[in-house]
Coordinates of C-alpha atoms in Angstrom, one line a residue:
X158 CA 10.9 35.0 6.5
X159 CA 7.5 37.3 6.4
X160 CA 3.8 35.7 7.0
X161 CA 1.2 35.8 4.6
X162 CA -2.5 36.3 5.2
X163 CA -4.6 33.8 5.3
X164 CA -8.3 33.9 5.0
X165 CA -11.2 32.1 3.8
X166 CA -12.7 33.8 1.0
X167 CA -16.6 33.1 -0.8
X168 CA -14.7 32.0 -3.6
X169 CA -12.9 29.1 -1.3
X170 CA -16.7 28.3 0.5
X171 CA -17.9 27.9 -2.8
X172 CA -15.6 25.9 -4.9
X173 CA -15.6 23.4 -0.9
X174 CA -19.2 23.2 -1.1
X175 CA -18.8 22.5 -5.6
X176 CA -16.2 19.3 -4.5
X177 CA -13.5 21.3 -6.2
X178 CA -11.5 23.3 -4.1
X179 CA -8.7 21.1 -4.2
X180 CA -5.8 23.6 -2.4
X181 CA -8.7 23.4 0.8
X182 CA -6.2 22.3 3.3
X183 CA -3.9 25.5 2.7
X184 CA -7.3 27.1 5.0
X185 CA -9.0 24.9 6.6
X186 CA -6.6 23.7 9.3
X187 CA -4.3 26.0 11.2
X188 CA -2.2 27.8 9.4
X189 CA 0.6 31.2 10.6
X190 CA -0.6 33.9 9.0
X191 CA -0.4 38.3 9.9
X192 CA -3.1 40.9 10.2
X193 CA -2.6 44.1 10.9
X194 CA 1.5 43.6 11.5
X195 CA 0.4 40.9 14.3
X196 CA 1.7 37.1 13.7
X197 CA -0.6 34.6 14.6
X198 CA -2.6 31.5 13.6
X199 CA -5.8 31.2 11.5
X200 CA -8.2 28.7 12.2
X201 CA -10.6 27.9 10.3
X202 CA -12.5 24.9 10.3
X203 CA -15.8 23.6 9.0
X204 CA -19.3 22.8 11.3
X205 CA -22.4 23.7 9.5
X206 CA -24.5 22.6 12.3
X207 CA -22.8 24.3 14.7
X208 CA -24.8 27.3 17.0
X209 CA -21.3 28.2 17.8
X210 CA -17.4 27.1 17.6
X211 CA -14.9 28.6 20.2
X212 CA -10.6 27.8 19.4
X213 CA -9.0 26.3 23.1
X214 CA -5.5 25.6 23.2
X215 CA -2.0 26.1 25.3
X216 CA -2.4 29.8 24.0
X217 CA -4.9 30.9 26.0
X218 CA -4.9 28.0 29.1
X219 CA -7.4 26.3 27.2
X220 CA -10.3 29.1 28.1
X221 CA -13.4 28.1 26.9
X222 CA -14.9 31.2 25.8
X223 CA -12.0 33.6 25.5
X224 CA -11.3 32.9 21.5
X225 CA -15.3 32.5 19.2
X226 CA -15.3 31.9 15.5
X227 CA -16.8 33.8 13.5
X228 CA -19.6 31.7 10.8
X229 CA -18.1 32.9 7.1
X230 CA -21.4 31.7 4.9
X231 CA -24.1 29.2 4.8
X232 CA -21.4 26.7 3.9
X233 CA -20.5 26.5 7.3
X234 CA -17.1 26.9 7.5
X235 CA -16.1 29.4 10.6
X236 CA -13.0 31.3 11.0
X237 CA -10.7 33.2 13.7
X238 CA -7.4 34.9 13.2
X239 CA -5.7 34.5 16.7
X240 CA -2.4 36.6 16.9
X241 CA -1.5 35.2 20.4
X242 CA -1.0 31.9 18.9
X243 CA 2.4 30.3 17.5
X244 CA 4.1 27.4 16.1
X245 CA 3.9 24.6 18.6
X246 CA 0.4 25.1 20.6
X247 CA -2.1 22.4 20.8
X248 CA -5.2 23.1 20.1
X249 CA -9.0 22.1 19.7
X250 CA -12.0 23.6 18.4
X251 CA -15.1 23.7 21.0
X252 CA -18.6 22.7 19.2
X253 CA -21.2 23.9 20.8
X254 CA -24.1 21.6 18.8
X255 CA -27.3 22.1 17.6
X256 CA -28.5 20.1 21.1
X257 CA -26.3 22.4 23.1
X258 CA -24.0 19.5 23.9
X259 CA -20.0 20.4 24.1
X260 CA -18.2 18.9 21.4
X261 CA -14.0 19.0 21.9
X262 CA -13.2 18.3 18.4
X263 CA -9.5 17.6 17.2
X264 CA -8.8 19.6 13.6
X265 CA -9.6 17.5 10.8
X266 CA -6.6 19.4 8.7
X267 CA -4.3 19.4 11.4
X268 CA -1.0 18.4 9.9
X269 CA 0.4 17.7 13.1
X270 CA -1.3 15.5 16.7
X271 CA -0.1 15.8 19.9
X272 CA 1.5 12.2 20.5
X273 CA -0.5 9.5 22.0
X274 CA -2.8 8.9 24.3
X275 CA -3.4 13.2 23.4
X276 CA -6.4 13.9 21.3
X277 CA -4.7 17.3 20.7
X278 CA -4.0 18.9 17.6
X279 CA -0.3 21.1 16.8
X280 CA 0.3 24.2 14.7
X281 CA 2.8 23.4 13.0
X282 CA 4.6 25.2 9.7
X283 CA 5.3 22.8 6.8
X284 CA 6.8 25.2 4.7
X285 CA 11.0 26.1 4.4
X286 CA 11.7 22.5 3.9
X287 CA 14.6 22.1 1.3
X288 CA 14.1 19.2 -1.6
X289 CA 16.8 17.4 -2.4
X290 CA 14.8 14.7 -4.9
X291 CA 14.2 17.2 -8.3
X292 CA 15.8 14.5 -9.9
X293 CA 13.4 11.7 -9.0
X294 CA 10.3 14.0 -9.4
X295 CA 11.1 15.1 -12.9
X296 CA 11.4 11.5 -13.5
X297 CA 8.5 10.2 -12.3
X298 CA 5.3 11.7 -14.3
X299 CA 7.5 10.3 -17.3
X300 CA 7.5 6.8 -16.8
X301 CA 4.5 4.5 -17.6
X302 CA 4.5 2.0 -14.5
X303 CA 3.2 -1.1 -16.4
X304 CA 7.0 -0.6 -18.6
X305 CA 8.6 -0.9 -15.6
X306 CA 9.6 -2.9 -12.5
X307 CA 7.8 -2.7 -9.4
X308 CA 9.3 -4.9 -6.2
X309 CA 7.4 -3.3 -3.1
X310 CA 8.3 -3.4 0.4
X311 CA 5.4 -3.3 3.0
X312 CA 6.3 -1.9 5.5
X313 CA 5.4 -1.0 9.3
X314 CA 7.2 1.7 11.0
X315 CA 7.3 0.9 14.5
X316 CA 7.8 -2.9 14.5
X317 CA 10.5 -2.9 11.2
X318 CA 13.1 -2.4 14.2
X319 CA 12.9 -0.9 17.8
X320 CA 15.2 1.6 18.8
X321 CA 17.4 0.2 21.3
X322 CA 17.7 3.0 24.3
X323 CA 15.3 0.9 26.3
X324 CA 12.1 3.8 25.7
X325 CA 8.8 2.9 24.2
X326 CA 10.9 2.1 21.0
X327 CA 10.5 4.0 17.7
X328 CA 13.0 5.2 15.5
X329 CA 11.9 8.5 14.5
X330 CA 11.7 8.9 10.9
X331 CA 15.0 10.1 10.4
X332 CA 16.5 7.3 11.6
X333 CA 14.5 5.0 10.7
X334 CA 15.2 6.7 7.1
X335 CA 18.7 5.9 7.4
X336 CA 18.5 2.3 8.6
X337 CA 15.3 1.4 6.3
X338 CA 17.2 3.1 3.0
X339 CA 20.6 0.8 4.0
X340 CA 18.0 -2.5 3.8
X341 CA 15.8 -1.6 0.8
X342 CA 19.2 -0.7 -1.4
X343 CA 21.1 -4.0 -0.5
X344 CA 17.7 -6.1 -1.2
X345 CA 16.8 -4.2 -4.4
X346 CA 13.3 -2.7 -4.1
X347 CA 12.1 -0.5 -6.1
X348 CA 9.4 0.7 -3.5
X349 CA 7.8 1.0 -0.2
X350 CA 4.5 1.4 1.0
X351 CA 4.2 2.7 4.8
X352 CA 1.3 1.5 6.9
X353 CA -0.3 3.9 9.2
X354 CA 1.4 7.3 8.6
X355 CA -2.0 9.3 8.7
X356 CA -2.6 10.1 12.6
X357 CA -4.7 7.1 14.4
X358 CA -5.8 7.0 18.6
X359 CA -4.9 2.5 18.6
X360 CA -1.3 1.3 17.5
X361 CA -3.3 -2.2 17.2
X362 CA -5.6 -1.0 14.7
X363 CA -1.8 -0.1 12.3
X364 CA -3.2 2.9 10.7
X365 CA -6.4 2.1 9.4
X366 CA -9.0 4.3 11.8
X367 CA -7.6 7.2 11.2
X368 CA -8.5 10.5 13.0
X369 CA -5.9 13.5 11.4
X370 CA -6.0 12.8 7.4
X371 CA -3.7 15.8 7.2
X372 CA -1.0 14.6 9.7
X373 CA 1.7 12.6 9.6
X374 CA 1.5 10.5 12.7
X375 CA 3.8 11.8 16.1
X376 CA 4.2 8.6 17.1
X377 CA 7.8 9.0 14.3
X378 CA 8.4 12.4 14.9
X379 CA 7.0 16.1 13.2
X380 CA 6.2 16.3 9.3
X381 CA 9.2 17.7 8.1
X382 CA 11.4 14.5 9.8
X383 CA 9.0 12.4 6.9
X384 CA 9.8 14.7 4.6
X385 CA 13.3 13.8 5.5
X386 CA 12.3 9.9 5.2
X387 CA 10.5 10.5 1.8
X388 CA 13.5 12.6 0.6
X389 CA 15.9 10.3 1.5
X390 CA 14.3 7.2 0.1
X391 CA 14.0 9.9 -3.2
X392 CA 17.7 10.2 -3.2
X393 CA 18.8 6.7 -2.5
X394 CA 15.9 5.8 -6.1
X395 CA 12.8 4.5 -3.9
X396 CA 9.7 5.7 -4.6
X397 CA 7.1 5.8 -1.7
X398 CA 3.1 5.0 -1.1
X399 CA 1.0 5.0 1.4
X400 CA -1.2 3.6 2.7
X401 CA -4.4 5.4 2.5
X402 CA -7.6 4.8 4.0
X403 CA -11.1 6.6 2.4
X404 CA -13.2 3.5 3.5
X405 CA -13.7 4.3 6.9
X406 CA -12.7 6.7 9.8
X407 CA -12.6 5.7 13.5
X408 CA -15.3 6.0 15.3
X409 CA -13.2 8.2 18.5
X410 CA -14.8 11.7 20.3
X411 CA -12.3 13.9 19.3
X412 CA -12.5 12.3 15.6
X413 CA -14.6 13.5 12.6
X414 CA -17.8 11.5 14.7
X415 CA -20.9 13.4 14.0
X416 CA -18.3 16.3 14.4
X417 CA -20.3 19.6 14.8
X418 CA -23.5 17.3 16.4
X419 CA -24.7 15.7 13.7
X420 CA -23.2 13.4 10.8
X421 CA -21.3 15.9 8.2
X422 CA -18.7 13.3 6.9
X423 CA -20.6 10.4 7.9
X424 CA -23.7 9.0 6.2
X425 CA -26.3 10.0 9.0
X426 CA -28.0 6.7 8.3
X427 CA -26.5 4.0 9.9
X428 CA -27.0 1.6 7.6
X429 CA -25.3 3.9 5.0
X430 CA -23.0 5.3 7.6
X431 CA -21.6 2.5 10.0
X432 CA -19.7 -0.7 10.1
X433 CA -21.6 -2.8 12.0
X434 CA -17.7 -5.6 12.4
X435 CA -15.3 -2.9 12.5
X436 CA -16.9 -0.3 14.8
X437 CA -15.9 2.0 12.5
X438 CA -17.9 5.3 10.5
X439 CA -18.2 5.3 7.2
X440 CA -17.6 8.3 4.6
X441 CA -20.6 10.2 2.4
X442 CA -19.3 9.5 -0.5
X443 CA -22.8 11.9 -1.7
X444 CA -22.0 15.0 0.1
X445 CA -19.4 17.1 -2.4
X446 CA -17.4 18.3 1.2
X447 CA -16.6 15.3 2.1
X448 CA -15.7 14.1 -1.1
X449 CA -13.2 17.2 -1.1
X450 CA -12.0 16.9 1.9
X451 CA -11.1 13.3 0.4
X452 CA -9.4 14.3 -2.5
X453 CA -8.1 17.1 -1.6
X454 CA -6.2 14.8 1.0
X455 CA -4.3 12.6 -1.9
X456 CA -3.5 15.9 -3.3
X457 CA -2.3 17.1 -0.3
X458 CA 0.8 13.9 0.2
X459 CA 1.4 14.2 -3.4
X460 CA 2.2 17.7 -2.9
X461 CA 2.9 18.4 -0.3
X462 CA 5.0 15.6 0.6
X463 CA 6.3 14.5 -2.6
X464 CA 4.3 10.6 -2.4
X465 CA 4.4 8.6 -5.2
X466 CA 1.5 6.6 -5.3
X467 CA -1.5 5.4 -2.9
X468 CA -2.9 1.8 -2.0
X469 CA -6.3 2.4 -1.6
X470 CA -7.9 -0.4 1.1
X471 CA -11.2 -1.9 1.2
X472 CA -12.2 -1.4 -1.9
X473 CA -14.4 -3.2 -1.9
X474 CA -16.0 -2.2 1.1
X475 CA -16.5 1.3 -0.6
X476 CA -18.0 -0.3 -3.7
X477 CA -20.9 -2.8 -1.8
X478 CA -23.3 -1.0 0.1
X479 CA -23.9 -4.5 1.9
X480 CA -20.0 -5.3 2.3
X481 CA -19.7 -6.8 5.7
X482 CA -23.5 -6.4 6.7
X483 CA -26.7 -8.5 6.8
X484 CA -30.2 -8.5 5.8
X485 CA -31.7 -5.5 7.5
X486 CA -28.3 -3.5 8.1
X487 CA -28.0 -1.7 4.6
X488 CA -29.2 0.4 2.3
X489 CA -29.9 -0.2 -1.6
X490 CA -29.1 1.8 -4.2
X491 CA -31.7 4.0 -5.9
X492 CA -32.3 1.2 -8.8
X493 CA -32.1 -1.6 -6.1
X494 CA -28.6 -2.9 -6.5
X495 CA -25.9 -3.0 -3.7
X496 CA -23.3 -0.8 -5.6
X497 CA -22.7 2.4 -4.5
X498 CA -23.5 4.6 -7.0
X499 CA -21.7 7.1 -5.4
X500 CA -19.1 6.0 -4.3
X501 CA -18.0 4.4 -7.8
X502 CA -17.9 8.5 -9.3
X503 CA -15.7 9.4 -5.9
X504 CA -12.7 7.0 -7.4
X505 CA -13.2 8.3 -11.2
X506 CA -13.4 12.0 -10.0
X507 CA -10.3 11.2 -7.9
X508 CA -8.8 9.1 -10.2
X509 CA -9.4 11.6 -12.8
X510 CA -8.1 14.3 -10.3
X511 CA -5.3 12.2 -9.1
X512 CA -3.7 10.3 -12.5
X513 CA -4.7 13.6 -14.9
X514 CA -2.8 16.2 -12.6
X515 CA 0.2 13.7 -12.0
X516 CA 0.8 10.6 -14.9
X517 CA 2.9 9.0 -12.5
X518 CA 0.9 9.0 -9.7
X519 CA 0.5 5.4 -8.3
X520 CA -3.2 4.6 -7.4
X521 CA -3.7 1.0 -6.4
X522 CA -7.2 -0.9 -5.7
X523 CA -7.2 -3.0 -2.5
X524 CA -10.3 -5.1 -4.5
X525 CA -11.1 -8.2 -3.5
X526 CA -13.8 -8.8 -5.4
X527 CA -14.6 -9.4 -9.5
X528 CA -15.2 -6.0 -9.7
X529 CA -14.7 -4.9 -13.4
X530 CA -12.7 -2.2 -14.5
X531 CA -11.2 -1.2 -11.7
X532 CA -7.5 -0.1 -13.7
X533 CA -7.5 1.4 -16.7
X534 CA -7.5 5.1 -18.9
X535 CA -9.4 8.1 -16.7
X536 CA -12.4 8.9 -18.7
X537 CA -13.6 5.8 -19.5
X538 CA -15.8 2.3 -18.2
X539 CA -13.4 2.7 -15.3
X540 CA -12.7 3.4 -11.9
X541 CA -9.8 4.9 -13.3
X542 CA -6.8 3.1 -10.8
X543 CA -3.7 2.4 -12.1
X544 CA -2.7 -0.8 -10.4
X545 CA -5.4 -3.7 -8.3
X546 CA -3.9 -5.9 -5.8
X547 CA -4.6 -9.5 -7.0
X548 CA -6.2 -11.0 -3.9
X549 CA -7.3 -14.3 -5.7
X550 CA -3.8 -15.0 -6.6
X551 CA -2.2 -15.0 -3.3
X552 CA -5.9 -16.7 -2.2
X553 CA -4.6 -19.5 -4.3
X554 CA -1.0 -19.2 -3.8
X555 CA -1.0 -19.4 0.0
X556 CA -3.4 -22.1 -0.1
X557 CA -1.6 -24.0 -2.8
X558 CA 2.2 -23.4 -1.0
X559 CA 0.1 -24.7 2.8
X560 CA -0.6 -27.5 1.2
X561 CA 1.1 -31.4 1.7
X562 CA 2.5 -31.9 -1.2
X563 CA 1.1 -36.0 -2.0
X564 CA -2.4 -32.9 -2.0
X565 CA -0.7 -30.5 -4.4
X566 CA -1.2 -32.4 -7.8
X567 CA -5.1 -32.3 -7.2
X568 CA -5.0 -29.0 -6.6
X569 CA -2.3 -28.3 -9.5
X570 CA -4.8 -25.6 -10.8
X571 CA -4.5 -22.6 -8.3
X572 CA -1.0 -22.4 -9.6
X573 CA -2.3 -21.8 -13.3
X574 CA -5.4 -20.0 -13.2
X575 CA -4.9 -16.2 -12.2
X576 CA -2.7 -15.9 -15.9
X577 CA -6.8 -16.6 -17.4
X578 CA -8.0 -13.6 -16.6
X579 CA -4.1 -11.7 -16.5
X580 CA -5.3 -9.4 -19.5
X581 CA -8.7 -8.2 -17.6
X582 CA -6.8 -5.5 -15.1
X583 CA -3.3 -4.3 -14.2
X584 CA -2.4 -6.3 -11.3
X585 CA 0.4 -6.3 -8.1
X586 CA 0.7 -9.9 -6.4
X587 CA 0.7 -9.1 -3.2
X588 CA 2.0 -10.9 -0.1
X589 CA 1.3 -9.0 2.1
X590 CA 0.7 -8.0 6.2
X591 CA -3.2 -9.5 6.3
X592 CA -1.1 -13.0 5.3
X593 CA 0.9 -13.6 8.2
X594 CA -1.4 -12.6 11.3
X595 CA -4.4 -14.0 13.0
X596 CA -3.3 -17.4 13.4
X597 CA -2.4 -17.1 9.5
X598 CA 1.1 -18.2 9.7
X599 CA 4.2 -15.9 8.8
X600 CA 4.8 -17.1 5.5
X601 CA 7.2 -19.6 5.8
X602 CA 6.1 -21.6 8.5
X603 CA 3.0 -21.9 6.3
X604 CA 5.2 -24.5 4.2
X605 CA 4.7 -27.9 5.5
X606 CA 7.2 -30.5 6.4
X607 CA 10.6 -30.0 7.9
X608 CA 12.5 -26.9 8.7
X609 CA 14.7 -27.0 6.0
X610 CA 11.7 -28.2 3.6
X611 CA 9.5 -25.2 4.4
X612 CA 12.4 -22.9 3.3
X613 CA 12.9 -24.6 -0.1
X614 CA 9.5 -24.7 -0.4
X615 CA 9.2 -21.2 0.2
X616 CA 12.4 -20.0 -2.0
X617 CA 10.4 -21.6 -5.1
X618 CA 7.4 -20.1 -4.4
X619 CA 8.4 -16.9 -4.0
X620 CA 10.3 -17.7 -7.6
X621 CA 6.9 -18.8 -8.7
X622 CA 5.8 -15.1 -8.2
X623 CA 8.7 -13.3 -9.1
X624 CA 7.9 -14.8 -12.7
X625 CA 4.4 -14.8 -12.9
X626 CA 3.2 -11.8 -14.5
X627 CA 2.2 -8.7 -12.1
X628 CA 4.2 -6.2 -10.1
X629 CA 5.2 -7.8 -6.7
X630 CA 4.5 -6.7 -3.5
X631 CA 5.7 -8.8 -0.3
X632 CA 5.3 -7.8 3.4
X633 CA 8.2 -6.7 5.9
X634 CA 10.0 -9.6 7.0
X635 CA 9.4 -12.5 5.0
X636 CA 12.0 -11.9 2.4
X637 CA 14.4 -13.7 5.3
X638 CA 11.5 -16.1 6.7
X639 CA 10.0 -14.7 10.0
X640 CA 9.0 -17.6 11.7
X641 CA 6.6 -15.4 14.1
X642 CA 3.5 -13.9 12.7
X643 CA 3.3 -10.0 12.2
X644 CA 2.6 -8.1 15.7
X645 CA 2.6 -3.8 15.8
X646 CA 4.1 -4.0 19.7
X647 CA 8.0 -5.6 18.5
X648 CA 10.3 -5.5 15.7
X649 CA 11.3 -8.3 12.8
X650 CA 13.1 -11.1 14.6
X651 CA 16.5 -9.7 12.9
X652 CA 18.0 -12.7 14.8
X653 CA 17.3 -14.6 12.4
X654 CA 19.9 -13.8 10.1
X655 CA 22.2 -15.8 12.2
X656 CA 20.4 -18.8 11.0
X657 CA 21.5 -20.9 7.9
X658 CA 18.4 -20.9 6.1
X659 CA 17.4 -17.4 7.1
X660 CA 20.5 -15.7 5.5
X661 CA 20.2 -18.2 2.6
X662 CA 16.7 -17.1 2.1
X663 CA 17.2 -13.5 2.5
X664 CA 20.3 -14.0 0.2
X665 CA 17.7 -15.8 -2.8
X666 CA 15.1 -13.5 -2.3
X667 CA 17.9 -10.4 -3.4
X668 CA 18.8 -12.8 -6.4
X669 CA 15.2 -12.9 -7.3
X670 CA 15.1 -8.9 -6.9
X671 CA 18.2 -8.7 -8.7
X672 CA 17.0 -10.2 -11.8
X673 CA 13.1 -9.1 -11.4
X674 CA 15.3 -5.2 -12.3
X675 CA 17.8 -6.7 -15.0
X676 CA 15.3 -8.9 -17.1
X677 CA 12.6 -6.6 -18.4
X678 CA 11.2 -9.4 -19.4
X679 CA 9.5 -9.9 -16.3
X680 CA 8.0 -6.4 -16.2
X681 CA 7.8 -4.9 -19.1
X682 CA 4.8 -6.7 -20.4
X683 CA 3.1 -8.4 -17.4
X684 CA -0.6 -7.5 -18.6
X685 CA -0.1 -9.2 -21.9
X686 CA -0.3 -13.1 -23.4
X687 CA 2.7 -11.8 -25.4
X688 CA 4.9 -11.8 -22.7
X689 CA 4.1 -15.3 -21.1
X690 CA 3.7 -18.5 -22.1
X691 CA 3.2 -21.7 -20.4
X692 CA 5.4 -24.3 -21.6
X693 CA 3.7 -27.2 -19.6
X694 CA 0.9 -26.0 -17.7
X695 CA -0.6 -29.2 -17.5
X696 CA 2.1 -31.5 -15.1
X697 CA 0.1 -31.9 -11.9
X698 CA 1.8 -35.6 -11.5
X699 CA 4.4 -34.2 -10.8
X700 CA 3.4 -31.0 -9.4
X701 CA 5.4 -29.6 -11.9
X702 CA 5.4 -25.8 -13.9
X703 CA 7.1 -24.1 -16.6
X704 CA 6.6 -21.1 -18.0
X705 CA 8.3 -18.3 -20.3
X706 CA 8.6 -14.5 -19.7
X707 CA 9.2 -12.7 -22.5
X708 CA 10.7 -9.2 -23.5
X709 CA 9.0 -7.2 -26.1
X710 CA 12.6 -7.2 -27.8
X711 CA 12.8 -10.7 -28.1
X712 CA 16.0 -11.1 -26.9
X713 CA 17.2 -11.8 -22.7
X714 CA 13.7 -13.8 -22.5
X715 CA 13.5 -16.5 -19.5
X716 CA 12.8 -19.6 -18.6
X717 CA 11.2 -21.0 -14.7
X718 CA 11.0 -24.6 -14.1
X719 CA 9.2 -25.3 -10.9
X720 CA 9.2 -28.2 -8.7
X721 CA 6.3 -28.1 -5.9
X722 CA 7.6 -31.7 -4.3
X723 CA 9.8 -32.5 -2.3
X724 CA 11.0 -35.8 -4.2
X725 CA 13.9 -35.0 -6.5
X726 CA 12.9 -35.4 -10.6
X727 CA 15.8 -37.0 -12.4
X728 CA 16.0 -36.6 -16.4
X729 CA 12.5 -34.6 -16.7
X730 CA 11.6 -33.3 -19.7
X731 CA 11.2 -29.8 -20.0
X732 CA 9.3 -27.9 -23.1
X733 CA 11.2 -25.0 -24.7
X734 CA 10.3 -22.6 -27.1
X735 CA 13.3 -22.6 -29.6
X736 CA 16.9 -24.6 -30.2
X737 CA 18.7 -22.9 -28.4
X738 CA 21.8 -22.7 -25.6
X739 CA 19.7 -22.1 -22.3
X740 CA 22.0 -21.0 -19.3
X741 CA 21.1 -21.6 -16.0
X742 CA 20.8 -18.0 -13.8
X743 CA 19.3 -19.2 -10.7
X744 CA 19.3 -22.5 -8.6
X745 CA 16.8 -22.3 -5.8
X746 CA 18.9 -25.6 -4.6
X747 CA 22.5 -24.4 -3.7
X748 CA 23.7 -24.0 -0.5
X749 CA 24.4 -20.6 0.0
X750 CA 20.7 -20.3 -0.3
X751 CA 20.0 -23.2 2.7
X752 CA 19.5 -25.9 0.3
X753 CA 20.7 -29.1 -0.6
X754 CA 23.5 -28.5 -3.3
X755 CA 22.1 -30.3 -6.1
X756 CA 23.5 -29.3 -9.0
X757 CA 22.1 -28.1 -12.7
X758 CA 24.8 -28.0 -15.5
X759 CA 25.3 -23.7 -16.3
X760 CA 24.3 -24.6 -20.0
X761 CA 21.7 -27.4 -21.7
X762 CA 21.4 -26.9 -25.1
X763 CA 17.8 -28.2 -26.2
X764 CA 17.0 -30.6 -28.8
X765 CA 14.9 -31.4 -31.7
X766 CA 12.1 -34.0 -29.2
X767 CA 8.8 -32.4 -30.0
X768 CA 7.1 -32.8 -25.9
X769 CA 4.0 -31.9 -25.0
X770 CA 3.1 -29.1 -27.9
X771 CA 6.1 -28.1 -28.2
X772 CA 8.7 -28.9 -31.0
X773 CA 12.1 -28.6 -28.7
X774 CA 13.0 -29.9 -25.4
X775 CA 15.8 -31.1 -22.6
X776 CA 16.1 -32.7 -20.3
X777 CA 17.9 -32.4 -16.7
X778 CA 17.9 -32.8 -13.1
X779 CA 14.9 -31.0 -10.8
X780 CA 16.3 -30.4 -7.2
X781 CA 13.3 -31.7 -4.7
X782 CA 11.1 -28.5 -3.7
X783 CA 13.4 -26.3 -6.4
X784 CA 13.2 -24.1 -9.0
X785 CA 15.6 -22.9 -11.6
X786 CA 15.8 -20.1 -14.1
X787 CA 17.2 -19.6 -17.3
X788 CA 18.3 -16.8 -20.0
X789 CA 18.0 -17.4 -23.4

């Protein structure tokens, strides 16, 4: 295929300086090009404070003086066409700083990087991949995801499953695609959220300290291998969400920090530009070029890799100038407050571009405070995100579920509180990787009691999660009862599926996911009281919860009854909304799920017996730590 000439025009430079060059990644970086009928590579880099910039790499024997770049204008962009360079060459930018220091920097816009611990960038070509997901892509922008099911499998590629060949153990993106798709299709998840895709130097950062925002990590293969993964997931009907980290970046010497000898990506004042607890640098959201770098990056993943959404990490740390900082470590805004006004504008800009251009694109905020209007329509008072992680629900859920059942009655409100603010945002209920590391225990080992009690508790807890308003997210391994805490250094304990309790839990979560996707009552009115009604939120004495989920059509509504103690509740009276027949869909205590086998009638007819502010009710025997779902 004949190459086109790549060059950086005055218009490119102007738009970048204004923060609105959304295709800047097609100009900066390394791109196959042709000049004067010679094939080569055009290199572009932003280094406004540099005295000089040279391209060094495998194409010139890393000769530091042979390929000086030309400064193209006052914005500080440098460019050079190198006819000797070709795809696969490693390279870096040698920057002579304002004070004469020599800095050896990886390319901020590189699409491929040397396999760690190497730190060079690699020339690659993103064109030519044969995408076969047009049907999926056409459907996405027509969907209102508030009214669709969303059950997300949070996944870290390097520790999902290790390669059995005896090497370091990583499956590449293509091999991983086949194994992951098989699992997601079996379990009926709708989306996968991938951790640690952007290039990062340290495995132990899990991908949250990035050096290469425009490069899928080389740990698992090439950019086109990653395209294969996304394409395969889409063809299997699974959406792909990326963890995206605009909050901070790695301080490694080859990365973005003090890139040209001065702070151009991070704020120059350490009170604004550094996270003291994390040892990372904070982007300068007041700088147009930096905002352009990040917003164009989100577009890059959408346009070049067909990504369906981004989960934006650590949003609270961006919004609050004093996040994680002691007195004297931060600077207030111009009005004396701790809100980052420039970051607010950045998020509104980001969401207007992403959701305005691609209405079905998911922007998801991991925001851990009560900041108002995180989600909402673009162009209004809100930050404009499509969804927000409900961290309050997650905290209350985990705190309640790990209690000895004797103490649950005194904490009954923990499981009902989240519904009191449910309409304030569009929520996702997350049980993420952060909840199963750093001595917090895995989900099953948070539960009290002997092993059988732990699994019964978790089945009941997951039933509550799937019944509660909000989309769902579950971290890998927690759907089959991974007992050890997660570690990025080893694969999930798949051998546990030989055990009755683990296989039973996996089968149960599979049933929950199947019901979740089948019944619109569980997802289409998540943000409205029209879709949720408490039957009894007040039975703290017995630690029993009952509620109804409704569909917009008024048919196939669901009744949830949950017993959060290991005591069988015989003849328990349940308030119901209508004199109807209630057909059992799921009993968490069935032996096939690892339960004790307590029976619940297949159908129960409500009677005109007023109970707990409702005209109708019925009685049933509630299994210990048991959950039941009925359709009516």
